[in-house]
Short mmCIF file of C-alpha atoms in Angstrom, two decimals:
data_model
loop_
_atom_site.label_atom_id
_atom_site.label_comp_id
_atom_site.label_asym_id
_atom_site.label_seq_id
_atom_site.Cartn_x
_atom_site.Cartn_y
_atom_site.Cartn_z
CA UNK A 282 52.02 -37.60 -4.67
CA UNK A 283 50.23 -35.21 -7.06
CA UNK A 284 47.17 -33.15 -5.67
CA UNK A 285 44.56 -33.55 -7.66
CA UNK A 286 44.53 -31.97 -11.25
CA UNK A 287 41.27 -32.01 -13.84
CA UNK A 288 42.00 -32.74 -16.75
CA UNK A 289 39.33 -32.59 -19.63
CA UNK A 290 38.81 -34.28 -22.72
CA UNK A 291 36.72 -32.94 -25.12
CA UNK A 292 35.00 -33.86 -28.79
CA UNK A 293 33.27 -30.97 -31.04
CA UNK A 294 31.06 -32.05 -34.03
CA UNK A 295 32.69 -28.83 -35.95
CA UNK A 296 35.99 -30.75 -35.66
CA UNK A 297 34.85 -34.11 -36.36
CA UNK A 298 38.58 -35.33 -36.65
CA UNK A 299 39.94 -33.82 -33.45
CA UNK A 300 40.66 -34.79 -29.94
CA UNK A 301 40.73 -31.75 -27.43
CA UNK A 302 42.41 -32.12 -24.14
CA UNK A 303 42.82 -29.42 -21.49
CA UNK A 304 43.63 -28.63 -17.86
CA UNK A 305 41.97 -25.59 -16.10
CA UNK A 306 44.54 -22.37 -16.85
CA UNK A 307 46.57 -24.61 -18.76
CA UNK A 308 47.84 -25.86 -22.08
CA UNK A 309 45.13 -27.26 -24.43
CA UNK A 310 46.02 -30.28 -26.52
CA UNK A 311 45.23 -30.49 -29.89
CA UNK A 312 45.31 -33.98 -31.11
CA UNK A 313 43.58 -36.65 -33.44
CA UNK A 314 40.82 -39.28 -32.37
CA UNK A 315 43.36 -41.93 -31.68
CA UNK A 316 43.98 -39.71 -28.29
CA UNK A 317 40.97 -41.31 -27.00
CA UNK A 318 42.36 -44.58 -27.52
CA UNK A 319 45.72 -43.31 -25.98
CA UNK A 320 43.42 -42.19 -22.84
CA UNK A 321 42.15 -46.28 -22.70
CA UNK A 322 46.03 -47.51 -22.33
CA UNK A 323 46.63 -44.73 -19.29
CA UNK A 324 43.52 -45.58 -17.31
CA UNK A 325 45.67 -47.26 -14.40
CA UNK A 326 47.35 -44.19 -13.96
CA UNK A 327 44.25 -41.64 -13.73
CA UNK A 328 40.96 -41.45 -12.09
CA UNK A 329 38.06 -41.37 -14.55
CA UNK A 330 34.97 -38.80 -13.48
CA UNK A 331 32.89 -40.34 -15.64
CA UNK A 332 30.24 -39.70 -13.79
CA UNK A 333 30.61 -35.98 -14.34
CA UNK A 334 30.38 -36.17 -18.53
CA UNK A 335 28.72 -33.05 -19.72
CA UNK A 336 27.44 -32.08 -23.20
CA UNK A 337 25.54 -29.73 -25.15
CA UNK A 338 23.51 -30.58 -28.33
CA UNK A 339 21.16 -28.89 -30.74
CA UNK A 340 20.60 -26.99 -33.57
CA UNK A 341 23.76 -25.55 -35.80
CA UNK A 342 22.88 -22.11 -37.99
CA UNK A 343 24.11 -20.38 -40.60
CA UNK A 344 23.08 -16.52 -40.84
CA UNK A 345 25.02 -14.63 -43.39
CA UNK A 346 29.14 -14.56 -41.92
CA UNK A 347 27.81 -15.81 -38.13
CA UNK A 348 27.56 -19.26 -37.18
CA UNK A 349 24.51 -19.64 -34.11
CA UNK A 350 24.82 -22.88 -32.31
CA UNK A 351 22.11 -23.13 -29.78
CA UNK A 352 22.27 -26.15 -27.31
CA UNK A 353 20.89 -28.08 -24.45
CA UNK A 354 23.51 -28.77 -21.71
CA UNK A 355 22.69 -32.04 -20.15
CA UNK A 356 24.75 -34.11 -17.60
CA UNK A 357 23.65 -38.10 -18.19
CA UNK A 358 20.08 -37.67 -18.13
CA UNK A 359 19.02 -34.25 -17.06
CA UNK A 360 18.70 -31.32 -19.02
CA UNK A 361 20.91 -28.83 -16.93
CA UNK A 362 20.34 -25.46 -19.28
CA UNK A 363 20.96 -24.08 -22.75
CA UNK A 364 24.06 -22.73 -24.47
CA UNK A 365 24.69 -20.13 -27.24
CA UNK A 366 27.48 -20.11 -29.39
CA UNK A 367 28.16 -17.43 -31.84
CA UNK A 368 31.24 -17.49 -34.24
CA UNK A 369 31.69 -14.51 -36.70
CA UNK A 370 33.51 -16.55 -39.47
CA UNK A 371 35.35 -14.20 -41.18
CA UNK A 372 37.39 -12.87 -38.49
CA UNK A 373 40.62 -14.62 -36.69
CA UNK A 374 41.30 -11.48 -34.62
CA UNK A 375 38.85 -11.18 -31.43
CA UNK A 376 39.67 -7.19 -31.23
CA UNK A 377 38.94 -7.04 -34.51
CA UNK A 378 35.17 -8.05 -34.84
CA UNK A 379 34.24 -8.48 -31.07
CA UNK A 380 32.15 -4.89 -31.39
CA UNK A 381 30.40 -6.31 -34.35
CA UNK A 382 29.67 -10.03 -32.21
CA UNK A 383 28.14 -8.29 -29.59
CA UNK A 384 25.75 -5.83 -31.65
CA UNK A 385 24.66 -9.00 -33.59
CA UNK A 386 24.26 -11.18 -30.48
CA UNK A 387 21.90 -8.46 -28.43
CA UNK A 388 19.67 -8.24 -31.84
CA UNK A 389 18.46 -11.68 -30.74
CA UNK A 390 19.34 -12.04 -27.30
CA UNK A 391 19.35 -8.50 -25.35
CA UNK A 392 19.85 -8.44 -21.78
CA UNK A 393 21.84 -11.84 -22.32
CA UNK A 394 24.68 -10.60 -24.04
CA UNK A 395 27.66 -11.65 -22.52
CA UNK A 396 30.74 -9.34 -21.67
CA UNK A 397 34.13 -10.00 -23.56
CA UNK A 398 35.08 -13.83 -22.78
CA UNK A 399 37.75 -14.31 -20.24
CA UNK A 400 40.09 -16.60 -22.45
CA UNK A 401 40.88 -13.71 -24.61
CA UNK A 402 42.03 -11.90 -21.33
CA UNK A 403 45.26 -9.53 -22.24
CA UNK A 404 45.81 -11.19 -25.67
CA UNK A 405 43.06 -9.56 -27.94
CA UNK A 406 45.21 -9.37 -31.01
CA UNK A 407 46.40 -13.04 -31.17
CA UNK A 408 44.47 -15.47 -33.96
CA UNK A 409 41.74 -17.58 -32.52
CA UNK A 410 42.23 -20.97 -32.12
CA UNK A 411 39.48 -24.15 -31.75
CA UNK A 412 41.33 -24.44 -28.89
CA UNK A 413 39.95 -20.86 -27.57
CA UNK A 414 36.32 -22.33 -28.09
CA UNK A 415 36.67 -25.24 -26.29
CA UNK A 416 38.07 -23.13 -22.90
CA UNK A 417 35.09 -21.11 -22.94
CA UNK A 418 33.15 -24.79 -23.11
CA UNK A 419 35.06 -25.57 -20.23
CA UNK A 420 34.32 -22.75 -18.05
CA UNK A 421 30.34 -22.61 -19.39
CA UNK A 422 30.40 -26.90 -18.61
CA UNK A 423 31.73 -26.37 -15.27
CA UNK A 424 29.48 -23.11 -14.35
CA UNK A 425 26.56 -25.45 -14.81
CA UNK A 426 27.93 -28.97 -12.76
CA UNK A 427 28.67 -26.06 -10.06
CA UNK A 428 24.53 -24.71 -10.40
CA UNK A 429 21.56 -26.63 -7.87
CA UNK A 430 19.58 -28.45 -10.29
CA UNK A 431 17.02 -25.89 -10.58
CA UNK A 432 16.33 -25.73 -14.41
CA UNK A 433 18.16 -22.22 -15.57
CA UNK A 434 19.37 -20.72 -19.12
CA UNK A 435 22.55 -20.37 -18.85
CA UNK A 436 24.21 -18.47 -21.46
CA UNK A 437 27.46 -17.58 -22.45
CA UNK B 158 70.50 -53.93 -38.03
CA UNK B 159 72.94 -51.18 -38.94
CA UNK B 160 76.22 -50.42 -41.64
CA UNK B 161 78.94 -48.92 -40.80
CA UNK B 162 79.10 -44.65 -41.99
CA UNK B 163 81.42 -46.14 -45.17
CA UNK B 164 78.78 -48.72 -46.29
CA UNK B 165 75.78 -45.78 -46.06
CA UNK B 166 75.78 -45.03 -49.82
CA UNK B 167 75.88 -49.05 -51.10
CA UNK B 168 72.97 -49.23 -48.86
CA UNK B 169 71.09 -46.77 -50.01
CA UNK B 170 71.68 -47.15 -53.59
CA UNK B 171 70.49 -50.83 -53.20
CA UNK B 172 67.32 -49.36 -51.37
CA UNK B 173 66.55 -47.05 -54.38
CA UNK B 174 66.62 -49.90 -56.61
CA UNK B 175 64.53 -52.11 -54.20
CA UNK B 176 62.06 -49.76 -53.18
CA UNK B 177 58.76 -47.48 -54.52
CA UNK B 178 59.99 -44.53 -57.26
CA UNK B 179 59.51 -41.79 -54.88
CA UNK B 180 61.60 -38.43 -54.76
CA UNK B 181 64.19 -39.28 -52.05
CA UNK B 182 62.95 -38.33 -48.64
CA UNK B 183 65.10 -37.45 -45.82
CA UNK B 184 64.33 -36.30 -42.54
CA UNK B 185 65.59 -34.40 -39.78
CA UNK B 186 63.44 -35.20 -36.22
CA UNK B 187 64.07 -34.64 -32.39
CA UNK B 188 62.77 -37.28 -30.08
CA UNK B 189 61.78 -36.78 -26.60
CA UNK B 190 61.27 -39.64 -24.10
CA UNK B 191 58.40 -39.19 -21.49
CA UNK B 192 57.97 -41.64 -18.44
CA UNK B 193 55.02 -41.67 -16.17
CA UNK B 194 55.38 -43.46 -12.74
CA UNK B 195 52.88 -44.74 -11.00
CA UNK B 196 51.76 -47.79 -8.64
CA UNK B 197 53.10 -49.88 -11.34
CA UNK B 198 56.81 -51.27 -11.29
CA UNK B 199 57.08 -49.85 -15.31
CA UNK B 200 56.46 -46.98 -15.93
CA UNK B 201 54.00 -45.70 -19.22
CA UNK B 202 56.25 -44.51 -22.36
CA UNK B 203 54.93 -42.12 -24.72
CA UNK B 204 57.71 -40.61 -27.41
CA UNK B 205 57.07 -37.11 -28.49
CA UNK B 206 58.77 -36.76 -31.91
CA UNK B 207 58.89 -33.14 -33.83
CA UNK B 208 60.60 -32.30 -37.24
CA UNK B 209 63.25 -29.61 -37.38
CA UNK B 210 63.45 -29.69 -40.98
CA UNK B 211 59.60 -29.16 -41.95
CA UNK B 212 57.50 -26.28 -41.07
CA UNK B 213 54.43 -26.57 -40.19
CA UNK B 214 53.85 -30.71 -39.00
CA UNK B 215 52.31 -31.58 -36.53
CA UNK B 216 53.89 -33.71 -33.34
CA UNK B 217 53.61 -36.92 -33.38
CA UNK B 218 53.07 -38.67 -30.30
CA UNK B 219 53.72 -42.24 -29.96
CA UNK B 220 52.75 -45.51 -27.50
CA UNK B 221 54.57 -48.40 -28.13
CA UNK B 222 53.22 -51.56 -26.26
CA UNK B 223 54.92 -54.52 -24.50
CA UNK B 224 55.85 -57.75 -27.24
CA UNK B 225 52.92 -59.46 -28.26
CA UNK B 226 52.71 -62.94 -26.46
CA UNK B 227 53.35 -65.71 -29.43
CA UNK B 228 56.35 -63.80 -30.85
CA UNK B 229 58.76 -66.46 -30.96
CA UNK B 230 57.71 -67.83 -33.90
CA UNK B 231 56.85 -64.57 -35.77
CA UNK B 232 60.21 -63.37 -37.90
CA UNK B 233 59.35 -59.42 -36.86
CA UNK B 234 58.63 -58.16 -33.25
CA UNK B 235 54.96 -57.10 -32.77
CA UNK B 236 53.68 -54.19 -30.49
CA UNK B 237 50.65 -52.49 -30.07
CA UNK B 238 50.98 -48.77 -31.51
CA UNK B 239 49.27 -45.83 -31.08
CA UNK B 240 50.16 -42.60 -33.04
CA UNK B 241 48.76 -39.08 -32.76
CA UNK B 242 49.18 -36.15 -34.76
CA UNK B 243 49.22 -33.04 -31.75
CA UNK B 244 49.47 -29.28 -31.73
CA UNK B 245 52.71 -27.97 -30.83
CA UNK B 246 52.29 -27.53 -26.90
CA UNK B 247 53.03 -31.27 -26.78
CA UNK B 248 55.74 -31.33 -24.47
CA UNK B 249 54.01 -28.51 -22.45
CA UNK B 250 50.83 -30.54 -22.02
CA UNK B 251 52.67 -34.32 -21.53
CA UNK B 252 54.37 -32.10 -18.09
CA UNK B 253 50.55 -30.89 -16.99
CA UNK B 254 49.64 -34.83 -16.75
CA UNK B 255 52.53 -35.85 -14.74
CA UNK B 256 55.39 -37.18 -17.30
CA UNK B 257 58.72 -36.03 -16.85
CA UNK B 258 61.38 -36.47 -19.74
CA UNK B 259 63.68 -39.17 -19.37
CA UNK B 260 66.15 -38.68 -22.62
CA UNK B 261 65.65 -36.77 -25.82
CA UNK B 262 67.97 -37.48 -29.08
CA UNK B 263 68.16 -36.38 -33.00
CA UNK B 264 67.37 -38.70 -35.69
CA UNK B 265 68.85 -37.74 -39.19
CA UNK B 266 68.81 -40.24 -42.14
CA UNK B 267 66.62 -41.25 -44.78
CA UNK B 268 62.79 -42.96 -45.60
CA UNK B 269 62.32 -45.74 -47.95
CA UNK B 270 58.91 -47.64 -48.95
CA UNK B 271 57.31 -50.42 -50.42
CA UNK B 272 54.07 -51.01 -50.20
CA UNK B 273 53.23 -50.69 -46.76
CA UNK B 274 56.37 -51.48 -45.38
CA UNK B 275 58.51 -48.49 -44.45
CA UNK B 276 62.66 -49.00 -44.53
CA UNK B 277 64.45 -46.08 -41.99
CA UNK B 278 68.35 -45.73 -42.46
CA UNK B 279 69.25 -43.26 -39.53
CA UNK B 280 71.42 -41.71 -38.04
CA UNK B 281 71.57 -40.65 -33.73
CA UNK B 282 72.67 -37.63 -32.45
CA UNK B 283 73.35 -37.06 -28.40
CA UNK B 284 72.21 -33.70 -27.58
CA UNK B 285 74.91 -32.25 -25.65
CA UNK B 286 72.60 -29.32 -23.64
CA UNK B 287 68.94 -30.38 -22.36
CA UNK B 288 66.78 -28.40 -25.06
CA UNK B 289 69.46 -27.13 -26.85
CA UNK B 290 69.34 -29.49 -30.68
CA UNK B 291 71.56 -27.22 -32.59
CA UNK B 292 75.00 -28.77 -30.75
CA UNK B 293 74.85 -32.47 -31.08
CA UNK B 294 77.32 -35.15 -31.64
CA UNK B 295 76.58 -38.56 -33.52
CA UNK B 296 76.50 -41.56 -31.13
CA UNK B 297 78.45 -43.56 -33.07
CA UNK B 298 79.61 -43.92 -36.73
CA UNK B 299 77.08 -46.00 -37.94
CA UNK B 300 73.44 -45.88 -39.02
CA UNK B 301 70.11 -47.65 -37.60
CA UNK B 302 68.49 -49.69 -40.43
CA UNK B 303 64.82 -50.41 -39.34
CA UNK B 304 62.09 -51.92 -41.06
CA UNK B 305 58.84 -51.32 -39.79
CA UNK B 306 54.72 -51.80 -40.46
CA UNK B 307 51.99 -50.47 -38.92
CA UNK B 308 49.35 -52.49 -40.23
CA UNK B 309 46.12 -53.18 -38.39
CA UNK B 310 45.63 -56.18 -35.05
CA UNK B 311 45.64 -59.52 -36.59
CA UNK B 312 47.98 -59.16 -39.64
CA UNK B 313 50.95 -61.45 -38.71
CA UNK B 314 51.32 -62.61 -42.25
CA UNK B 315 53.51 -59.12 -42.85
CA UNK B 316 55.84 -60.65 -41.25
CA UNK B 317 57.01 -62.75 -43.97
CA UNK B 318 57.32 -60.24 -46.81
CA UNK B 319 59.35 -58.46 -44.06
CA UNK B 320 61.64 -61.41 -43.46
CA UNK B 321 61.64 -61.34 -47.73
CA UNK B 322 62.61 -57.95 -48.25
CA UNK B 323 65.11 -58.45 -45.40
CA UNK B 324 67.11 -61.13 -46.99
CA UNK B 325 67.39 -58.65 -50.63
CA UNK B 326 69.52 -56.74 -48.18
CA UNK B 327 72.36 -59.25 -47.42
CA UNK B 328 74.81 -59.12 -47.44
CA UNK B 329 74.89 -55.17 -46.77
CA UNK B 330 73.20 -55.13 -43.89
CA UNK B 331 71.62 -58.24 -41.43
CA UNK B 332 68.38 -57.20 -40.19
CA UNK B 333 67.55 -59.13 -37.14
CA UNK B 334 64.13 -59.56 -34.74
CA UNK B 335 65.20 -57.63 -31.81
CA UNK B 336 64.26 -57.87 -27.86
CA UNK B 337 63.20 -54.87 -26.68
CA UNK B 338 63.82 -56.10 -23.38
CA UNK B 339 67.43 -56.55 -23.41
CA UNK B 340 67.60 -53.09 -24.64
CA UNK B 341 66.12 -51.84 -20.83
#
């Protein structure tokens, strides 16, 4: 008698090793590959929206301290947009080096520039996580399954 | 099998000799017991098992599957296992997807190997407040012996040097095949 809950499972190439697993606004799971095997033995006791698998692939670059991963966002066979990721490596803090992200990210992508993401919300001074990547995934994935399928950049 | 509190060091001496040359490990871990219910008349089991002694581990979440069909003749139980190293908002996370906790406990005691075989001389501690691990009380004055491989689908033939190492034991302590489903 549970209503409905979304939980998503998620794989990133820059942590070849790991296992992510998160619920919207809720604790993200950290874990080894062998989760997905884990997932296999509890498939009686879920519903699997397979149908709704979502990923983005491209390019991965390395300019100086900042990491540029530019993407297509497809869902099964249909290209559904493009996504931007930009990691300043040095930096743990977001406060710390957010100023500097954004005046690198308009150099190349101007009126795109995103605000501040949401997942850093009231906590700027805590150390990032992988986990704090994958949320912003999340919210870009589901932005896009939520869009017409009208071909449109959509960048984070 | 198990040895009574006042046969722990004969045991363990013999298991120095026995086992690898390693630096003694001992450990100090708090288990927590998650059930899932669902259609199904049994429910899913996952164990969510952190150290209290070492910083810095990882959780380690566990499935442990029914028997293995064909077990009668084997001289060690067989299950399917799963283990998974997790960040530390295990217990957090295992709530999100619907498990509640059904018993937690404290293991103290000691880690032995050879080869690939690992020998576990432990100790249980009843937690007398939900949460709370620094009052416990042993639940009884003796230790757990278990002798356990994970080794991959297939490899029944473990079971012997199991069975061989057991008998090196006698007459300190009887290790014996257990049912898991008398134990429910």
């Amino acid at each position: 008698g549970q209503t409905g809950k979304l939980m998503y499972v998620m794989h990133n190439s820059e942590y070849p090793l790991s296992c992510f697993a998160l619920f919207e606004s809720g604790p993200c799971l950290i874990a080894d590959a062998n989760f997905d095997i884990l997932m296999v033995k509890l498939k009686g006791f879920f519903q699997n929206a397979k149908a709704n698998k979502i990923e983005s692939r491209g390019t991965r670059y390395q300019y100086c301290d900042f990491l540029v991963k530019v993407g297509t966002v497809t869902m099964g066979p249909s290209a559904r947009g493009i996504s931007v990721e930009v990691e300043y490596c040095p930096c743990v803090i977001a406060n710390d080096c957010w100023n500097l992200l954004m005046e690198f990210m308009q150099s190349f992508m101007g009126n795109h520039t995103p605000g501040i993401p949401s997942v850093f919300g009231t906590k700027h001074d805590s150390i990032y996580s992988p986990a704090d990547t994958m949320v912003q995934y999340m919210d870009l994935f589901n932005k896009i399954r939520k869009q017409q399928q009208v071909p449109v950049a959509g960048i984070r | 099998g198990s040895v009574l509190d006042q046969s722990l060091e004969s045991l363990l001496h013999r298991l120095r000799g026995l086992c690898d040359n390693m630096e003694p490990e001992t450990f100090l871990d708090h288990e927590m017991v998650f059930l899932l219910q669902g259609q199904q008349a049994s429910p899913f089991v996952l164990r969510a098992r952190r150290s209290m002694d070492k910083s810095g581990m990882p959780w380690h979440l566990r499935y442990l599957g029914q028997p293995e069909i064909g077990d009668k003749n084997r001289h060690a139980l067989v299950r399917n296992c799963v283990d998974i190293a997790t960040s530390d908002n295990l217990t957090d996370f295992l709530v999100e997807m619907g498990f509640r906790m059904d018993h937690e406990f404290v293991a103290k005691g000691h880690v032995f190997r050879k080869g690939i075989m690992k020998i576990v001389v432990y100790k249980i501690f009843r937690i007398l407040m939900p949460g709370n691990t620094e009052s416990i009380e042993p639940l009884s004055l003796s230790y757990l012996v278990e002798l356990n491989v994970v080794a991959p689908a297939g490899q029944d033939v473990v079971s012997d040097d199991m069975r061989n190492f057991a008998e090196q034991l006698k007459p300190l302590v009887h290790l014996e095949k257990i049912d898991p489903k008398r134990l429910m």
